[in-house]
Short mmCIF file of C-alpha atoms and ligand atoms in Angstrom, two decimals:
data_model
loop_
_atom_site.label_atom_id
_atom_site.label_comp_id
_atom_site.label_asym_id
_atom_site.label_seq_id
_atom_site.Cartn_x
_atom_site.Cartn_y
_atom_site.Cartn_z
CA MET A 5 0.21 0.17 -0.03
CA SER A 6 1.09 3.43 -0.74
CA ALA A 7 1.59 5.96 2.43
CA THR A 8 -0.49 8.37 0.58
CA LYS A 9 -3.50 5.99 -0.94
CA PRO A 10 -6.81 7.08 0.84
CA VAL A 11 -8.00 4.88 3.35
CA VAL A 12 -11.51 3.19 2.57
CA PHE A 13 -14.77 3.58 4.86
CA ASN A 14 -17.17 0.86 4.84
CA ASN A 15 -20.79 2.15 5.99
CA THR A 16 -22.52 0.25 8.96
CA VAL A 17 -25.67 2.28 9.42
CA LEU A 18 -27.60 -0.82 7.87
CA ARG A 19 -26.46 -2.85 10.17
CA ASP A 20 -24.13 -2.17 13.17
CA GLY A 21 -24.95 1.62 13.46
CA HIS A 22 -28.37 0.22 14.60
CA GLN A 23 -27.58 -2.77 16.01
CA SER A 24 -25.68 -0.61 18.53
CA LEU A 25 -27.93 2.05 19.00
CA ALA A 26 -31.09 0.91 18.17
CA ALA A 27 -31.65 -2.95 19.05
CA THR A 28 -31.37 -3.54 15.53
CA ARG A 29 -34.90 -2.91 14.66
CA MET A 30 -34.58 -1.19 11.72
CA THR A 31 -36.84 -1.99 9.36
CA THR A 32 -35.88 -2.40 5.00
CA LYS A 33 -38.75 -0.15 4.68
CA GLN A 34 -37.02 2.70 6.81
CA MET A 35 -33.83 1.82 5.01
CA LEU A 36 -35.24 2.16 1.67
CA PRO A 37 -34.89 6.08 1.21
CA VAL A 38 -31.46 6.42 1.32
CA VAL A 39 -30.06 3.08 0.02
CA GLY A 40 -29.57 4.92 -3.17
CA ASP A 41 -27.36 7.09 -1.87
CA LEU A 42 -25.69 5.05 0.40
CA ASP A 43 -24.42 2.94 -2.98
CA SER A 44 -23.66 6.26 -4.62
CA LEU A 45 -21.05 7.32 -2.05
CA GLY A 46 -18.95 5.01 -3.17
CA PHE A 47 -17.73 3.15 -0.07
CA GLY A 48 -15.84 0.21 0.47
CA ALA A 49 -18.53 -2.06 1.29
CA LEU A 50 -22.45 -1.25 2.96
CA GLU A 51 -22.80 -3.44 5.96
CA THR A 52 -25.98 -4.75 5.55
CA TRP A 53 -26.75 -7.91 6.40
CA GLY A 54 -25.78 -10.39 9.52
CA GLY A 55 -24.71 -9.93 13.11
CA ALA A 56 -28.30 -9.64 15.13
CA THR A 57 -30.08 -8.61 11.92
CA ILE A 58 -31.26 -11.83 10.91
CA ASP A 59 -32.69 -12.54 14.47
CA SER A 60 -34.17 -9.54 14.55
CA CYS A 61 -36.05 -9.62 10.91
CA VAL A 62 -37.32 -12.92 11.99
CA ARG A 63 -38.39 -12.28 15.52
CA TYR A 64 -39.57 -8.73 15.52
CA LEU A 65 -40.26 -7.64 12.49
CA ASN A 66 -41.73 -9.98 9.94
CA GLU A 67 -39.41 -9.91 7.55
CA ASN A 68 -37.65 -12.88 6.04
CA PRO A 69 -34.28 -12.07 6.15
CA PHE A 70 -33.27 -13.09 2.29
CA ASP A 71 -36.06 -10.85 1.34
CA ARG A 72 -34.13 -7.56 2.71
CA LEU A 73 -30.49 -8.70 1.47
CA ASP A 74 -32.62 -9.10 -2.21
CA THR A 75 -34.16 -5.72 -1.67
CA LEU A 76 -30.90 -3.74 -0.47
CA LYS A 77 -28.77 -5.48 -3.13
CA LYS A 78 -30.95 -4.48 -6.02
CA LEU A 79 -31.06 -0.52 -4.75
CA ALA A 80 -27.55 -1.00 -4.02
CA PRO A 81 -25.93 -2.58 -6.82
CA LYS A 82 -22.42 -0.84 -7.33
CA THR A 83 -20.78 -1.08 -3.83
CA PRO A 84 -19.93 -4.42 -2.30
CA HIS A 85 -22.32 -5.96 0.60
CA MET A 86 -20.76 -7.31 3.83
CA MET A 87 -22.07 -9.34 6.27
CA LEU A 88 -20.97 -10.54 10.19
CA LEU A 89 -20.80 -14.13 10.58
CA ARG A 90 -20.11 -15.64 13.75
CA GLY A 91 -17.97 -18.62 11.92
CA GLN A 92 -19.44 -22.10 13.03
CA ASN A 93 -22.15 -20.69 14.68
CA LEU A 94 -23.58 -18.72 12.09
CA LEU A 95 -25.93 -16.02 13.80
CA GLN A 96 -26.49 -18.19 17.03
CA TYR A 97 -24.51 -18.57 20.10
CA THR A 98 -23.72 -22.60 19.09
CA ALA A 99 -22.02 -24.64 16.98
CA PHE A 100 -24.01 -25.84 13.86
CA PRO A 101 -23.00 -28.88 11.12
CA ASP A 102 -20.40 -28.36 8.64
CA ASP A 103 -23.43 -28.94 5.72
CA VAL A 104 -25.52 -26.33 7.34
CA VAL A 105 -22.97 -23.76 7.87
CA GLU A 106 -21.96 -24.62 3.84
CA ALA A 107 -25.61 -24.08 2.66
CA PHE A 108 -26.11 -20.52 4.62
CA CYS A 109 -22.92 -19.31 3.05
CA ALA A 110 -23.78 -20.49 -0.53
CA MET A 111 -27.51 -18.86 -0.10
CA SER A 112 -26.13 -15.75 1.45
CA ALA A 113 -23.49 -15.62 -1.90
CA LYS A 114 -26.13 -16.54 -4.15
CA HIS A 115 -28.68 -13.49 -3.08
CA GLY A 116 -25.89 -11.18 -3.40
CA MET A 117 -23.94 -10.98 -0.29
CA ASP A 118 -20.47 -10.24 -1.24
CA ILE A 119 -18.26 -9.60 1.86
CA PHE A 120 -18.22 -11.98 4.57
CA ARG A 121 -16.36 -10.90 8.00
CA ILE A 122 -16.06 -14.35 9.52
CA PHE A 123 -15.15 -14.39 13.55
CA ASP A 124 -15.07 -16.46 16.38
CA ALA A 125 -15.31 -15.49 19.88
CA LEU A 126 -12.53 -17.57 21.45
CA ASN A 127 -10.18 -16.81 18.32
CA ASP A 128 -10.31 -20.80 17.28
CA THR A 129 -9.61 -20.21 13.52
CA ARG A 130 -10.73 -23.96 13.79
CA ASN A 131 -14.49 -22.49 13.84
CA LEU A 132 -13.78 -20.53 10.84
CA VAL A 133 -12.39 -23.08 8.23
CA THR A 134 -15.55 -23.93 6.93
CA ALA A 135 -17.32 -20.82 6.49
CA ILE A 136 -13.99 -19.22 4.81
CA LYS A 137 -14.05 -22.82 2.57
CA ALA A 138 -17.81 -21.95 1.90
CA VAL A 139 -17.59 -18.67 0.88
CA LYS A 140 -14.37 -19.01 -1.22
CA LYS A 141 -16.10 -21.93 -3.17
CA ALA A 142 -18.68 -19.53 -3.80
CA GLY A 143 -16.30 -17.01 -5.54
CA LYS A 144 -16.66 -14.15 -2.48
CA HIS A 145 -14.27 -12.40 -0.56
CA ALA A 146 -13.98 -14.40 2.57
CA GLN A 147 -12.70 -11.26 5.72
CA GLY A 148 -11.08 -13.71 8.41
CA THR A 149 -11.47 -11.60 12.26
CA LEU A 150 -9.27 -10.95 14.98
CA CYS A 151 -11.46 -10.42 18.11
CA TYR A 152 -9.78 -7.76 19.85
CA THR A 153 -9.49 -7.88 23.47
CA THR A 154 -6.96 -7.26 26.49
CA SER A 155 -5.17 -9.91 28.78
CA PRO A 156 -1.85 -11.37 29.50
CA VAL A 157 -2.80 -13.89 26.53
CA HIS A 158 -3.51 -11.35 23.85
CA THR A 159 -0.18 -10.00 22.72
CA LEU A 160 1.00 -8.40 19.59
CA GLU A 161 2.47 -11.52 18.89
CA ALA A 162 -0.38 -13.91 19.44
CA PHE A 163 -2.79 -11.40 16.86
CA ILE A 164 0.28 -11.49 13.99
CA LYS A 165 0.46 -15.42 14.64
CA MET A 166 -3.57 -15.23 13.98
CA GLY A 167 -3.59 -13.12 11.22
CA ALA A 168 -0.93 -15.38 9.33
CA GLU A 169 -3.04 -17.81 10.17
CA LEU A 170 -6.17 -16.28 8.44
CA GLN A 171 -3.85 -15.51 5.25
CA GLU A 172 -2.63 -19.12 5.49
CA MET A 173 -6.30 -20.55 5.64
CA GLY A 174 -7.11 -18.63 2.47
CA ALA A 175 -9.02 -15.24 4.01
CA ASP A 176 -8.62 -12.45 1.44
CA SER A 177 -8.64 -9.84 4.03
CA VAL A 178 -8.32 -10.05 7.96
CA CYS A 179 -10.43 -7.82 10.08
CA ILE A 180 -9.35 -6.30 13.57
CA LYS A 181 -12.87 -6.47 15.49
CA ASP A 182 -12.77 -4.18 18.40
CA MET A 183 -16.65 -5.07 19.60
CA ALA A 184 -15.97 -3.56 22.98
CA GLY A 185 -14.09 -0.32 21.97
CA LEU A 186 -11.11 -1.19 23.63
CA ILE A 187 -8.41 -0.66 21.10
CA SER A 188 -6.31 2.84 22.33
CA PRO A 189 -5.08 4.95 19.55
CA SER A 190 -1.04 3.56 20.29
CA MET A 191 -2.35 -0.08 20.19
CA ALA A 192 -3.87 0.30 16.62
CA TYR A 193 -0.92 2.03 15.08
CA ASP A 194 0.94 -0.96 16.85
CA LEU A 195 -1.19 -3.85 15.46
CA VAL A 196 -2.05 -2.64 12.25
CA LYS A 197 1.87 -1.64 11.54
CA ALA A 198 2.47 -5.67 12.68
CA LEU A 199 -0.36 -6.91 10.76
CA LYS A 200 0.70 -4.70 7.07
CA ALA A 201 4.39 -5.71 7.90
CA ASN A 202 3.91 -9.55 7.99
CA LEU A 203 0.47 -10.12 5.52
CA LYS A 204 -0.16 -9.62 1.94
CA ILE A 205 -3.52 -9.23 2.36
CA PRO A 206 -5.49 -6.02 3.29
CA VAL A 207 -6.24 -5.06 7.19
CA ALA A 208 -9.61 -3.40 8.40
CA LEU A 209 -10.04 -2.01 11.52
CA HIS A 210 -13.70 -1.91 13.00
CA SER A 211 -14.08 -0.66 16.19
CA HIS A 212 -16.91 1.26 18.71
CA SER A 213 -17.05 4.71 20.16
CA THR A 214 -18.26 3.50 23.60
CA ALA A 215 -14.93 4.73 25.30
CA GLY A 216 -14.26 7.50 23.47
CA GLN A 217 -11.09 5.98 21.64
CA ALA A 218 -12.45 4.61 18.25
CA ALA A 219 -12.13 7.56 16.13
CA ALA A 220 -8.57 8.47 17.45
CA ALA A 221 -7.88 4.70 17.14
CA TYR A 222 -8.93 5.03 13.50
CA TYR A 223 -6.78 7.75 12.74
CA ALA A 224 -3.56 5.81 14.18
CA ALA A 225 -4.61 3.11 11.90
CA THR A 226 -4.55 5.00 8.74
CA GLU A 227 -1.00 6.34 9.68
CA ALA A 228 0.12 2.96 10.31
CA GLY A 229 -1.16 2.00 6.67
CA VAL A 230 -4.69 0.43 7.65
CA ASP A 231 -6.60 -0.53 4.42
CA THR A 232 -10.26 0.21 5.25
CA ILE A 233 -12.30 1.59 8.50
CA ASP A 234 -15.91 0.95 9.83
CA THR A 235 -17.97 4.20 9.91
CA SER A 236 -21.51 4.88 10.36
CA ILE A 237 -23.87 8.15 9.89
CA VAL A 238 -24.92 10.37 12.81
CA PRO A 239 -27.71 9.43 14.71
CA PHE A 240 -26.82 5.59 14.09
CA ALA A 241 -22.88 6.26 15.09
CA ASN A 242 -20.97 7.40 18.05
CA GLY A 243 -21.51 6.32 21.18
CA THR A 244 -21.69 2.35 21.35
CA GLY A 245 -21.61 2.78 17.71
CA GLN A 246 -19.29 3.48 14.98
CA PRO A 247 -17.51 6.66 14.59
CA ASP A 248 -19.63 8.86 12.19
CA THR A 249 -18.92 8.90 8.85
CA VAL A 250 -18.48 12.97 8.87
CA LEU A 251 -16.65 12.96 12.15
CA MET A 252 -13.59 10.73 10.47
CA LEU A 253 -13.25 12.63 7.13
CA ALA A 254 -12.98 16.02 9.79
CA MET A 255 -10.27 13.44 11.82
CA LEU A 256 -8.33 13.51 8.48
CA GLU A 257 -7.97 16.51 7.22
CA ARG A 258 -4.79 17.56 5.87
CA SER A 259 -4.25 13.87 6.24
CA ALA A 260 -2.68 12.47 2.86
CA ARG A 261 -4.85 9.29 3.62
CA LYS A 262 -8.45 11.42 3.30
CA PRO A 263 -10.96 10.08 0.92
CA SER A 264 -13.54 11.73 -0.34
CA TYR A 265 -17.19 11.16 -0.01
CA ASP A 266 -19.73 13.53 -1.06
CA ALA A 267 -21.04 16.14 1.86
CA ALA A 268 -24.13 16.77 0.31
CA THR A 269 -25.41 13.29 -0.08
CA LEU A 270 -24.06 12.34 3.31
CA GLN A 271 -26.07 15.22 4.39
CA ARG A 272 -29.40 13.93 2.85
CA VAL A 273 -28.85 10.09 4.39
CA ARG A 274 -28.19 11.94 7.91
CA GLU A 275 -31.40 13.94 7.44
CA HIS A 276 -33.29 10.69 6.70
CA MET A 277 -31.79 8.86 9.91
CA GLU A 278 -32.80 11.15 12.32
CA LYS A 279 -36.01 10.57 11.39
CA VAL A 280 -35.49 6.84 11.59
CA TYR A 281 -34.21 7.38 15.01
CA VAL A 282 -36.80 9.13 16.10
CA GLU A 283 -39.65 6.33 14.65
CA MET A 284 -37.28 3.93 16.93
CA LYS A 285 -37.62 5.78 20.31
CA ALA A 286 -38.92 2.64 21.88
CA PHE A 287 -35.62 1.31 21.19
CA THR A 288 -32.74 3.77 21.47
CA SER A 289 -31.17 5.52 25.00
CA PRO A 290 -29.01 7.99 26.33
CA SER A 291 -26.66 5.66 27.69
CA ASN A 292 -26.00 3.96 24.34
CA GLU A 293 -25.48 7.59 23.25
CA LYS A 294 -22.68 8.71 25.30
CA THR A 295 -18.95 7.90 25.39
CA ASP A 296 -17.83 6.84 29.14
CA ALA A 297 -14.22 5.91 29.48
CA ASP A 298 -15.59 3.79 32.79
CA ILE A 299 -15.50 0.93 30.80
CA LEU A 300 -11.97 0.51 30.50
CA ALA A 301 -11.01 0.26 34.08
CA PHE A 302 -12.99 -3.29 34.00
CA GLN A 303 -12.31 -3.99 30.26
CA VAL A 304 -16.37 -4.67 29.97
CA PRO A 305 -18.43 -3.88 26.79
CA GLY A 306 -20.67 -0.92 27.36
CA GLY A 307 -23.25 -3.05 25.90
CA MET A 308 -23.03 -5.23 28.75
CA LEU A 309 -23.04 -2.33 31.38
CA SER A 310 -26.23 -0.57 30.67
CA ASN A 311 -27.95 -4.08 30.92
CA PHE A 312 -26.46 -4.96 34.01
CA ARG A 313 -27.96 -2.27 35.90
CA ASN A 314 -31.50 -3.27 34.92
CA GLN A 315 -31.02 -6.86 35.47
CA LEU A 316 -29.36 -6.45 38.88
CA LYS A 317 -32.23 -4.03 39.75
CA GLU A 318 -34.96 -6.14 38.93
CA GLN A 319 -32.91 -9.09 40.74
CA GLY A 320 -32.60 -6.88 43.81
CA MET A 321 -29.21 -6.55 43.29
CA ALA A 322 -28.80 -3.12 42.54
CA ASP A 323 -26.21 -2.79 45.23
CA LYS A 324 -24.18 -5.34 43.65
CA PHE A 325 -23.16 -3.68 40.29
CA ASP A 326 -19.81 -2.74 41.35
CA ASP A 327 -19.17 -6.82 42.70
CA VAL A 328 -20.52 -8.00 39.07
CA LEU A 329 -18.24 -5.70 37.18
CA ARG A 330 -15.33 -6.63 39.33
CA GLU A 331 -16.03 -10.48 39.18
CA ILE A 332 -16.19 -10.12 34.96
CA PRO A 333 -12.22 -10.48 34.80
CA VAL A 334 -11.98 -13.36 37.21
CA VAL A 335 -14.41 -15.38 35.34
CA ARG A 336 -12.78 -14.32 32.12
CA GLU A 337 -9.31 -15.34 33.71
CA ALA A 338 -10.47 -18.46 34.94
CA LEU A 339 -12.35 -19.51 31.42
CA GLY A 340 -8.79 -18.91 29.80
CA TRP A 341 -9.09 -15.16 28.52
CA ILE A 342 -11.95 -15.13 26.39
CA PRO A 343 -12.92 -11.99 24.69
CA LEU A 344 -15.81 -10.50 25.29
CA VAL A 345 -17.96 -10.83 22.25
CA THR A 346 -21.54 -13.02 21.39
CA PRO A 347 -21.78 -15.16 22.96
CA THR A 348 -19.15 -15.25 25.33
CA SER A 349 -20.21 -11.95 26.33
CA GLN A 350 -23.64 -13.14 27.47
CA ILE A 351 -21.62 -16.41 29.37
CA VAL A 352 -19.03 -14.47 31.19
CA GLY A 353 -21.44 -11.60 32.26
CA THR A 354 -24.24 -14.14 33.44
CA GLN A 355 -21.34 -16.17 35.46
CA ALA A 356 -20.28 -13.51 37.03
CA MET A 357 -23.71 -12.49 37.99
CA LEU A 358 -24.26 -16.17 39.67
CA ASN A 359 -20.85 -15.91 41.20
CA VAL A 360 -21.83 -12.64 43.16
CA LYS A 361 -25.29 -14.22 44.39
CA PHE A 362 -24.49 -17.49 45.30
CA GLY A 363 -20.68 -17.27 45.69
CA ARG A 364 -17.52 -17.69 43.56
CA TRP A 365 -18.07 -20.87 41.15
CA LYS A 366 -21.12 -22.13 43.83
CA MET A 367 -23.42 -22.30 40.80
CA LEU A 368 -22.26 -22.88 37.30
CA SER A 369 -24.03 -21.94 34.40
CA GLN A 370 -24.06 -24.99 31.43
CA PRO A 371 -22.57 -22.62 29.16
CA ALA A 372 -19.59 -21.60 31.10
CA ILE A 373 -19.02 -25.42 31.97
CA ASP A 374 -19.05 -26.08 27.57
CA VAL A 375 -16.65 -23.17 27.64
CA ALA A 376 -14.41 -24.78 30.28
CA LEU A 377 -14.52 -28.10 28.28
CA GLY A 378 -13.56 -26.65 25.09
CA LYS A 379 -17.24 -27.31 23.57
CA TYR A 380 -17.14 -23.30 22.13
CA GLY A 381 -13.48 -24.13 20.75
CA ARG A 382 -10.15 -23.82 21.97
CA THR A 383 -9.60 -21.34 24.90
CA PRO A 384 -6.79 -18.30 24.11
CA GLY A 385 -5.16 -19.09 27.73
CA LYS A 386 -5.40 -22.22 30.10
CA VAL A 387 -8.96 -22.90 31.89
CA ASP A 388 -8.20 -22.78 35.65
CA ALA A 389 -7.13 -26.13 36.67
CA ALA A 390 -10.03 -26.46 39.49
CA LEU A 391 -12.74 -25.09 37.86
CA LEU A 392 -11.86 -27.54 35.43
CA LYS A 393 -12.00 -30.55 37.28
CA GLU A 394 -15.48 -29.11 38.89
CA CYS A 395 -16.93 -28.30 35.39
CA GLU A 396 -15.78 -32.36 34.30
CA LYS A 397 -17.40 -33.64 37.42
CA LYS A 398 -20.61 -31.67 37.22
CA ALA A 399 -20.69 -32.60 33.41
CA GLY A 400 -19.66 -36.26 33.97
CA GLN A 401 -17.00 -36.01 30.94
CA GLN A 402 -13.83 -34.84 30.17
CA ALA A 403 -12.84 -31.74 28.20
CA VAL A 404 -12.76 -32.45 24.46
CA THR A 405 -9.93 -31.01 22.39
CA VAL A 406 -11.22 -31.78 18.92
CA ARG A 407 -13.03 -29.16 17.20
CA GLY A 408 -16.61 -28.88 18.31
CA ALA A 409 -18.62 -29.55 14.75
CA ASP A 410 -16.27 -32.46 14.45
CA LEU A 411 -19.11 -34.01 16.78
CA LEU A 412 -22.05 -32.85 14.87
CA ALA A 413 -23.81 -34.81 12.66
CA PRO A 414 -24.74 -33.44 9.23
CA GLY A 415 -28.09 -31.61 9.95
CA MET A 416 -29.50 -30.44 6.46
CA ASP A 417 -31.78 -33.85 5.77
CA LYS A 418 -32.98 -33.80 8.74
CA LEU A 419 -33.80 -30.17 9.17
CA ARG A 420 -35.01 -30.15 5.72
CA ALA A 421 -37.75 -32.82 6.61
CA GLU A 422 -38.76 -30.90 9.67
CA VAL A 423 -38.94 -27.85 7.45
CA LYS A 424 -41.37 -29.57 5.00
CA SER A 425 -43.51 -31.19 8.26
CA LYS A 426 -44.06 -27.39 9.14
CA GLY A 427 -45.55 -26.94 5.45
CA ILE A 428 -42.65 -24.63 4.69
CA ASP A 429 -41.13 -24.79 1.41
CA PRO A 430 -37.71 -26.47 2.35
CA THR A 431 -35.29 -24.37 -0.18
CA ASP A 432 -32.14 -23.81 1.45
CA GLU A 433 -32.73 -20.38 2.50
CA ASN A 434 -35.90 -21.73 4.77
CA VAL A 435 -33.89 -24.82 6.21
CA THR A 436 -30.78 -22.86 7.07
CA LEU A 437 -32.99 -19.84 8.66
CA TYR A 438 -34.77 -22.21 10.42
CA ALA A 439 -31.98 -23.99 11.77
CA MET A 440 -30.89 -20.79 13.63
CA PHE A 441 -34.44 -19.76 14.85
CA PRO A 442 -37.01 -22.96 14.30
CA GLN A 443 -39.76 -21.27 16.31
CA GLU A 444 -39.43 -17.60 14.87
CA VAL A 445 -39.04 -19.00 11.43
CA GLU A 446 -42.09 -21.14 11.67
CA LYS A 447 -44.30 -18.03 12.90
CA LEU A 448 -42.95 -15.46 10.29
CA PHE A 449 -43.86 -18.24 7.48
CA LYS A 450 -47.70 -18.46 9.20
CA ASN A 451 -47.85 -14.56 9.19
CA ILE A 452 -46.87 -14.67 5.42
CA ALA A 453 -49.36 -17.08 5.16
CA ALA A 454 -51.83 -15.08 6.71
CA GLY A 455 -51.17 -12.15 4.01
CA ILE A 456 -49.21 -9.94 7.32
CA LYS A 457 -46.71 -7.87 5.60
CA PRO A 458 -43.76 -6.76 6.76
CA TYR A 459 -43.71 -4.08 9.46
CA ASP A 460 -42.88 -0.50 8.47
CA ILE A 461 -41.68 0.24 12.05
CA ALA A 462 -40.53 -1.96 14.54
CA PRO A 463 -43.64 -2.71 17.18
CA ALA A 464 -42.54 -1.10 20.45
CA PRO A 465 -41.85 -4.13 22.93
CA ALA A 466 -44.56 -4.43 25.79
CA LYS A 467 -42.30 -3.89 28.60
CA LYS A 468 -39.46 -1.57 27.69
CA GLU A 469 -36.49 -4.02 27.49
CA ALA A 470 -32.91 -3.51 28.45
CA THR A 471 -31.35 -1.20 25.87
CA GLY A 472 -28.75 -1.47 23.39
CA GLY A 473 -27.99 -4.84 20.96
CA LYS A 474 -30.64 -7.18 20.70
CA ALA A 475 -31.17 -8.76 24.22
CA SER A 476 -31.80 -12.48 24.49
CA LYS A 477 -32.90 -14.37 27.60
CA PHE A 478 -31.10 -16.91 28.87
CA ALA A 479 -32.86 -19.16 31.77
CA LEU A 480 -30.94 -20.83 34.50
CA SER A 481 -32.42 -23.51 36.74
CA VAL A 482 -30.48 -22.88 39.96
CA ASP A 483 -31.62 -24.70 43.11
CA GLY A 484 -34.83 -25.95 41.52
CA LYS A 485 -35.68 -22.11 41.20
CA ARG A 486 -35.84 -20.37 37.80
CA HIS A 487 -33.77 -17.17 37.05
CA GLU A 488 -34.12 -15.30 33.92
CA VAL A 489 -30.79 -13.17 32.78
CA THR A 490 -31.38 -10.92 30.13
CA VAL A 491 -28.05 -10.19 28.15
CA GLU A 492 -26.68 -7.91 25.05
CA GLU A 493 -25.71 -9.16 21.78
CA LEU A 494 -22.24 -7.93 21.04
CA ASN A 495 -20.85 -7.67 17.40
CO1 CO B 504 -19.34 -3.77 16.13
#
């Protein structure tokens, strides 16, 4: 890369922007008026799909996600479309069989998805192999992802090694994914510089303004030669979202790497998004709009914080907020310093609450046991020996060392039969959606059959939900008592 080549912006307003600031509830209808403008701006990519959007479409918006992709693709044919994929977990929390992963990647490619940003919460590259291969087979761009976090085992060397491994596996580019907004400008500089020196493929940086560092980190990354950065559009920008496009252009003023995006068009998109933001007021929240460096003390993503406050209040533990925060690094370390991103953010957060409520490791959630046993993949560091022993005892089995999906039988045939029995056309699109969200997809097709159209505006929840990304409920059974824990999606 030449040192003066402009940095390329990807735009995230149609995915991470509203996932981070409005619970992923933007409808296709709300996007339509500006898709053409976004396409005309000449961004490196438009992030239009994946993350929590698929779940949100089927669960809350009465939309077929593939129809959304078709529509957006038609209205934005020039710019590559990008999606976020959780590796072997697709868009869920646990691993799917290889044939389901292959079918979903093939169908996403068929409907026009161009760039697949593929990550694994544990940074276990074995969980990326199948998706990368499937995307390459479909002739599309497979972007390998380094989930950025800080810990004694997440050294610069470890990230460089992983980047080289992803390149070796056939990734067309790598992305440093800083889902919690933890990366400092100097670390962004050093990491990008090192990756650029060691890899032949392009390097992208994705961050969040949660702690207020992202725009400066982006700037430092451009100095180090980063190829692309992710920006969004106000008001679905800054705060827990990506830095705003106009802000980043201003930050790069007088830099040789400043790109050019039409100001009048950006202004038009912003004006429309301001209206949409108001329409989505049931899902927006001041706590997501602010930047707060407080999260850096505990290295806890912002989305988790606001949720914890509500959770603990509901459980009569409001005074335990600081204790739970302090417990999170303890749980992370014991579980091998796993990064906090969906689903590990939920797993660590839940276990931290259980530790505070019932005493440390007195009550273990099943997902935490599964992480310790290696079912989600290889943990970056070693799992605490005593905890591992306890988990093996509880589960009645030894830790696994093979890739999780190797233990799964092929799933498509059985799923196809199941989908057919529900009266749903068993296309690979429908079958893979059903694999991820069975009840929701069944209901969606019932609604479609009954003539219910996709919602223009997401219906407000009956009860004000915890804010942030899509919240999901985990049910835990403790001493025969059922506890519901709401957790955030972090992507
Ligand atoms: Co993100």
